[in-house]
Amino acid sequence: MAETATTVRSTRLTTSEALLRRKRGWFFGLSGDRVAKVVFQGNAAISILVLALITFTIFRDAVGFVPMNRHNLEIYRLAGLEFTDHLRREVEDYSSFNRYLGAVRSDRLTQLQRAGLPIATAQAQLADFDAYANRVADAIAAHETVLGTLTETATSLKERQKVAQDTEHARADLENALPTATPEHAAELRRQIEKMVPEKINFRTEVQAMKDQLPELKTANVALATAISELAAHPPRLGDAALDARLTRFTELLRLFPAQLDAATKRMEAWDQLKPVSFAESLTAFAFGREWITASFWQDWYGILPLLFGSLLISTIALFIAIPLGLAAAIYVNQVARPVEQKFIKPTIEFVSAIPSVVLGFFGIAVLGESLRKLSQLPAFDWVPGFPFSERLNATTAACLLALMAVPTIFSLAEDAINNVPRSFKEASLALGSTRLQTIVHIIIPSALSGIMAAILLGLGRVIGETMVVLLCAGNRIQIPDFTAGLGTAFQPVHTMTGIIAQEMGEVVRGSLHYRALFMVGVVLFLISLLINWLAQKIVRRYRIAA
């Protein structure tokens, strides 16, 4: 028996031998080839399953956003908030006149102080200007009164509607508990249900009281037009050509305002409270919305444009820095560097990708942001557009760190692409008398262009999907960058799609409109990543060369 057992043990194959031989019965009747196939197919299937689960999850929670936002917009319209906002925008626009005059006054006061006048004397010389500014500010007082009345009514309506909705939900919960309750408990539940009577709000009647303010508003428009005509005809003079020119421009803008206000009044007259809100309107309010406002007493808005522009601005700056660095390093290491240099440079660059992003974020807050801000304040750099800037956390600070994170990705993939260029191409070019630089520029880079483009696109994917660095260093101002500032736009604080998800997801109520809006942002990110990868694959196939 011992001899038989020894014979059996000696015929059993090791795992490596079984996988290499076509022998059946090694593992539950399967050959080594079959086992290997099942293992690798299983891993591929798991990857596909995980991707399918991620896709299903984000789309499942995002798809409910459109009907919920539609209900949100319906309440905004029914309660008269939309009606009130027509006037609110005009009053807010008018307040910019006060800021304009305030800036002119501040500049004139600085001039007088530089001329050696004491502050009291300088203030006294601006007395007429201050009286004029007060008249400008007081001219809109009647509209502010009407706006206050409309705001109070609309806010009250919205709050009553919210209470009524909460009451309905609580009543529904109690009714759902009735079938499983004991008789005594059911009786108690019925008593509570009878006490819960949600208010039936007649929005049309309630909002009519707001529309009755229109005659008063028209009267105020006439009075404001008269006041503006007088103010524009007699602006103060400050004795400085540049400041007087600014005041002339001010009067030109002031004269245009009554027509703007009349147009808003006509929109209020034509406003239809019962106009239905379509699904398309709900979706476009997200896709083209310019405001991301949450937990507001007035109205929540979920427009993705500020976040999208912030992400694109940071990604553009980061790629502008990372592409030259990554490609130059790849070309140098592959074509120029000595073996000793290659052994040092390549692992060093690849090590950068191992640094945790939160550590880079700390570096950005503590060192890079403050250093850039101080650098911008040096007189020698006054000629740089956007310099000096006061916000140490801005798009450029975050982009510099993202570029550092993208360089290893671009470097590794581009270096592999250059390495895959057939050696015969390089040898043929050198044999024809080309220099090393000519060979690199005209032969190596064009031949590796598909891989280089794929490296850049994957670097873009790395940058646009990064969260921690942008959350710590981008400034987190939810506002579309002011592109009229030219290159100074790069130094403005912004917020990104990844940053808003990381910042707000932990605080929202599961299933709420805000929660689903964040998933909609995730869907947009998912589609952008999908597009980037598709383009990378497309470019690789389109420009692939044969050896």
Tab-separated table of C-alpha atoms in Angstrom, residues 111-304:
chain	number	residue	atom	x	y	z
A	111	GLN	CA	-5.524	111.830	-4.970
A	112	LEU	CA	-6.350	114.538	-2.447
A	113	GLN	CA	-4.428	112.806	0.306
A	114	ARG	CA	-1.399	112.360	-1.948
A	115	ALA	CA	-1.621	116.088	-2.649
A	116	GLY	CA	-1.049	116.670	1.056
A	117	LEU	CA	-4.561	117.580	2.188
A	118	PRO	CA	-5.622	116.438	5.659
A	119	ILE	CA	-8.313	113.790	5.681
A	120	ALA	CA	-10.937	116.161	7.092
A	121	THR	CA	-10.248	118.733	4.386
A	122	ALA	CA	-10.314	116.071	1.678
A	123	GLN	CA	-13.632	114.755	2.963
A	124	ALA	CA	-15.017	118.274	2.989
A	125	GLN	CA	-14.070	118.785	-0.666
A	126	LEU	CA	-16.083	115.649	-1.525
A	127	ALA	CA	-19.241	116.863	0.205
A	128	ASP	CA	-21.016	117.761	-3.057
A	129	PHE	CA	-20.046	114.422	-4.566
A	130	ASP	CA	-21.401	112.604	-1.488
A	131	ALA	CA	-24.689	114.503	-1.743
A	132	TYR	CA	-24.959	113.471	-5.391
A	133	ALA	CA	-24.195	109.820	-4.527
A	134	ASN	CA	-26.895	109.887	-1.842
A	135	ARG	CA	-29.425	111.213	-4.356
A	136	VAL	CA	-28.528	108.369	-6.713
A	137	ALA	CA	-28.948	105.818	-3.928
A	138	ASP	CA	-32.280	107.279	-2.741
A	139	ALA	CA	-33.790	107.311	-6.246
A	140	ILE	CA	-34.460	103.555	-6.119
A	141	ALA	CA	-36.042	103.625	-2.625
A	142	ALA	CA	-39.634	103.149	-3.876
A	143	HIS	CA	-38.633	100.057	-5.863
A	144	GLU	CA	-36.854	98.626	-2.839
A	145	THR	CA	-40.059	99.054	-0.847
A	146	VAL	CA	-42.090	97.172	-3.471
A	147	LEU	CA	-39.406	94.503	-3.681
A	148	GLY	CA	-39.484	94.037	0.091
A	149	THR	CA	-43.268	93.510	0.021
A	150	LEU	CA	-43.026	90.995	-2.827
A	151	THR	CA	-40.176	89.145	-1.134
A	152	GLU	CA	-42.060	88.841	2.132
A	153	THR	CA	-45.189	87.491	0.427
A	154	ALA	CA	-43.314	85.007	-1.759
A	155	THR	CA	-41.196	83.734	1.131
A	156	SER	CA	-44.279	83.222	3.264
A	157	LEU	CA	-46.019	81.312	0.463
A	158	LYS	CA	-43.058	79.051	-0.080
A	159	GLU	CA	-42.734	78.316	3.621
A	160	ARG	CA	-46.448	77.485	3.922
A	161	GLN	CA	-46.177	75.184	0.934
A	162	LYS	CA	-43.197	73.418	2.542
A	163	VAL	CA	-45.095	72.935	5.807
A	164	ALA	CA	-48.089	71.563	3.891
A	165	GLN	CA	-45.850	69.164	1.974
A	166	ASP	CA	-44.156	67.930	5.155
A	167	THR	CA	-47.571	67.404	6.728
A	168	GLU	CA	-48.679	65.314	3.761
A	169	HIS	CA	-45.569	63.164	4.023
A	170	ALA	CA	-46.054	62.644	7.759
A	171	ARG	CA	-49.705	61.751	7.177
A	172	ALA	CA	-48.726	59.233	4.504
A	173	ASP	CA	-46.192	57.608	6.854
A	174	LEU	CA	-48.855	57.186	9.537
A	175	GLU	CA	-51.324	55.700	7.050
A	176	ASN	CA	-48.696	53.204	5.893
A	177	ALA	CA	-48.209	52.096	9.496
A	178	LEU	CA	-51.915	51.345	10.023
A	179	PRO	CA	-52.044	47.785	8.535
A	180	THR	CA	-49.386	46.432	10.914
A	181	ALA	CA	-50.508	48.308	14.057
A	182	THR	CA	-52.407	46.790	16.957
A	183	PRO	CA	-56.030	47.955	17.366
A	184	GLU	CA	-55.111	50.328	20.196
A	185	HIS	CA	-52.117	51.705	18.312
A	186	ALA	CA	-54.175	51.988	15.109
A	187	ALA	CA	-56.788	54.047	16.952
A	188	GLU	CA	-54.065	56.384	18.185
A	189	LEU	CA	-52.628	56.654	14.679
A	190	ARG	CA	-56.041	57.563	13.251
A	191	ARG	CA	-56.445	60.329	15.848
A	192	GLN	CA	-53.061	61.741	14.816
A	193	ILE	CA	-53.978	61.485	11.142
A	194	GLU	CA	-57.207	63.404	11.716
A	195	LYS	CA	-55.217	66.194	13.367
A	196	MET	CA	-52.849	66.423	10.432
A	197	VAL	CA	-54.665	68.481	7.837
A	198	PRO	CA	-52.295	69.944	5.238
A	199	GLU	CA	-53.119	73.462	4.171
A	200	LYS	CA	-54.602	73.828	0.701
A	201	ILE	CA	-52.934	76.887	-0.717
A	202	ASN	CA	-54.596	78.765	-3.531
A	203	PHE	CA	-51.458	80.090	-5.188
A	204	ARG	CA	-53.364	82.028	-7.812
A	205	THR	CA	-55.283	84.078	-5.279
A	206	GLU	CA	-52.272	84.594	-3.050
A	207	VAL	CA	-50.009	85.710	-5.900
A	208	GLN	CA	-52.673	88.073	-7.246
A	209	ALA	CA	-51.927	90.293	-4.261
A	210	MET	CA	-48.357	90.491	-5.521
A	211	LYS	CA	-49.435	91.350	-9.050
A	212	ASP	CA	-51.586	94.143	-7.619
A	213	GLN	CA	-48.300	95.917	-6.824
A	214	LEU	CA	-47.699	96.520	-10.529
A	215	PRO	CA	-49.466	99.942	-10.720
A	216	GLU	CA	-47.362	101.147	-7.788
A	217	LEU	CA	-44.282	99.822	-9.545
A	218	LYS	CA	-45.131	101.670	-12.762
A	219	THR	CA	-45.568	104.905	-10.822
A	220	ALA	CA	-42.175	104.323	-9.222
A	221	ASN	CA	-40.674	103.759	-12.674
A	222	VAL	CA	-41.892	107.169	-13.856
A	223	ALA	CA	-40.522	108.871	-10.756
A	224	LEU	CA	-37.198	107.092	-11.125
A	225	ALA	CA	-36.902	108.064	-14.797
A	226	THR	CA	-37.462	111.720	-13.861
A	227	ALA	CA	-34.910	111.542	-11.061
A	228	ILE	CA	-32.338	109.859	-13.282
A	229	SER	CA	-32.847	112.464	-15.991
A	230	GLU	CA	-32.009	115.211	-13.490
A	231	LEU	CA	-29.052	113.305	-12.040
A	232	ALA	CA	-27.580	112.549	-15.469
A	233	ALA	CA	-27.935	116.176	-16.562
A	234	HIS	CA	-25.928	117.590	-13.649
A	235	PRO	CA	-23.152	115.225	-12.602
A	236	PRO	CA	-20.526	116.570	-10.166
A	237	ARG	CA	-17.097	117.530	-11.381
A	238	LEU	CA	-13.985	116.464	-9.520
A	239	GLY	CA	-11.344	118.526	-11.314
A	240	ASP	CA	-9.530	115.481	-12.677
A	241	ALA	CA	-9.853	114.583	-16.360
A	242	ALA	CA	-9.789	110.816	-15.878
A	243	LEU	CA	-12.300	110.834	-13.019
A	244	ASP	CA	-14.590	113.262	-14.847
A	245	ALA	CA	-14.509	110.960	-17.870
A	246	ARG	CA	-15.591	108.091	-15.615
A	247	LEU	CA	-18.454	110.209	-14.318
A	248	THR	CA	-19.505	110.980	-17.882
A	249	ARG	CA	-19.560	107.263	-18.599
A	250	PHE	CA	-21.576	106.825	-15.414
A	251	THR	CA	-24.264	109.220	-16.584
A	252	GLU	CA	-24.473	107.371	-19.928
A	253	LEU	CA	-25.102	104.084	-18.125
A	254	LEU	CA	-27.564	105.790	-15.780
A	255	ARG	CA	-29.662	107.076	-18.686
A	256	LEU	CA	-30.075	103.502	-19.997
A	257	PHE	CA	-31.492	102.143	-16.770
A	258	PRO	CA	-35.162	103.352	-17.040
A	259	ALA	CA	-35.595	101.436	-20.313
A	260	GLN	CA	-34.143	98.351	-18.651
A	261	LEU	CA	-36.563	98.720	-15.751
A	262	ASP	CA	-39.542	99.213	-18.062
A	263	ALA	CA	-38.629	95.992	-19.881
A	264	ALA	CA	-38.568	94.143	-16.573
A	265	THR	CA	-41.995	95.571	-15.676
A	266	LYS	CA	-43.394	94.325	-18.982
A	267	ARG	CA	-41.997	90.864	-18.263
A	268	MET	CA	-43.756	90.958	-14.906
A	269	GLU	CA	-47.030	91.915	-16.613
A	270	ALA	CA	-46.699	89.041	-19.087
A	271	TRP	CA	-45.588	86.565	-16.419
A	272	ASP	CA	-47.802	83.462	-16.327
A	273	GLN	CA	-47.933	81.806	-12.955
A	274	LEU	CA	-49.605	78.660	-14.315
A	275	LYS	CA	-47.203	78.073	-17.184
A	276	PRO	CA	-46.057	74.441	-16.856
A	277	VAL	CA	-42.415	73.577	-16.263
A	278	SER	CA	-41.237	70.987	-18.772
A	279	PHE	CA	-38.683	68.220	-18.208
A	280	ALA	CA	-36.456	69.911	-20.797
A	281	GLU	CA	-36.576	73.152	-18.811
A	282	SER	CA	-35.624	71.252	-15.676
A	283	LEU	CA	-32.655	69.626	-17.437
A	284	THR	CA	-31.429	72.811	-19.113
A	285	ALA	CA	-31.596	74.628	-15.771
A	286	PHE	CA	-28.903	72.176	-14.675
A	287	ALA	CA	-26.880	71.961	-17.894
A	288	PHE	CA	-26.781	75.710	-18.559
A	289	GLY	CA	-27.368	77.078	-15.064
A	290	ARG	CA	-24.918	79.761	-13.928
A	291	GLU	CA	-25.590	79.420	-10.192
A	292	TRP	CA	-25.015	76.653	-7.659
A	293	ILE	CA	-26.918	77.779	-4.547
A	294	THR	CA	-27.964	75.321	-1.858
A	295	ALA	CA	-29.833	75.629	1.460
A	296	SER	CA	-31.081	79.089	0.497
A	297	PHE	CA	-34.116	80.669	2.164
A	298	TRP	CA	-35.124	81.967	-1.271
A	299	GLN	CA	-34.432	79.400	-3.999
A	300	ASP	CA	-31.926	76.588	-4.541
A	301	TRP	CA	-30.214	76.463	-7.915
A	302	TYR	CA	-28.169	73.612	-9.319
A	303	GLY	CA	-26.401	74.953	-12.406
A	304	ILE	CA	-23.252	73.095	-13.377
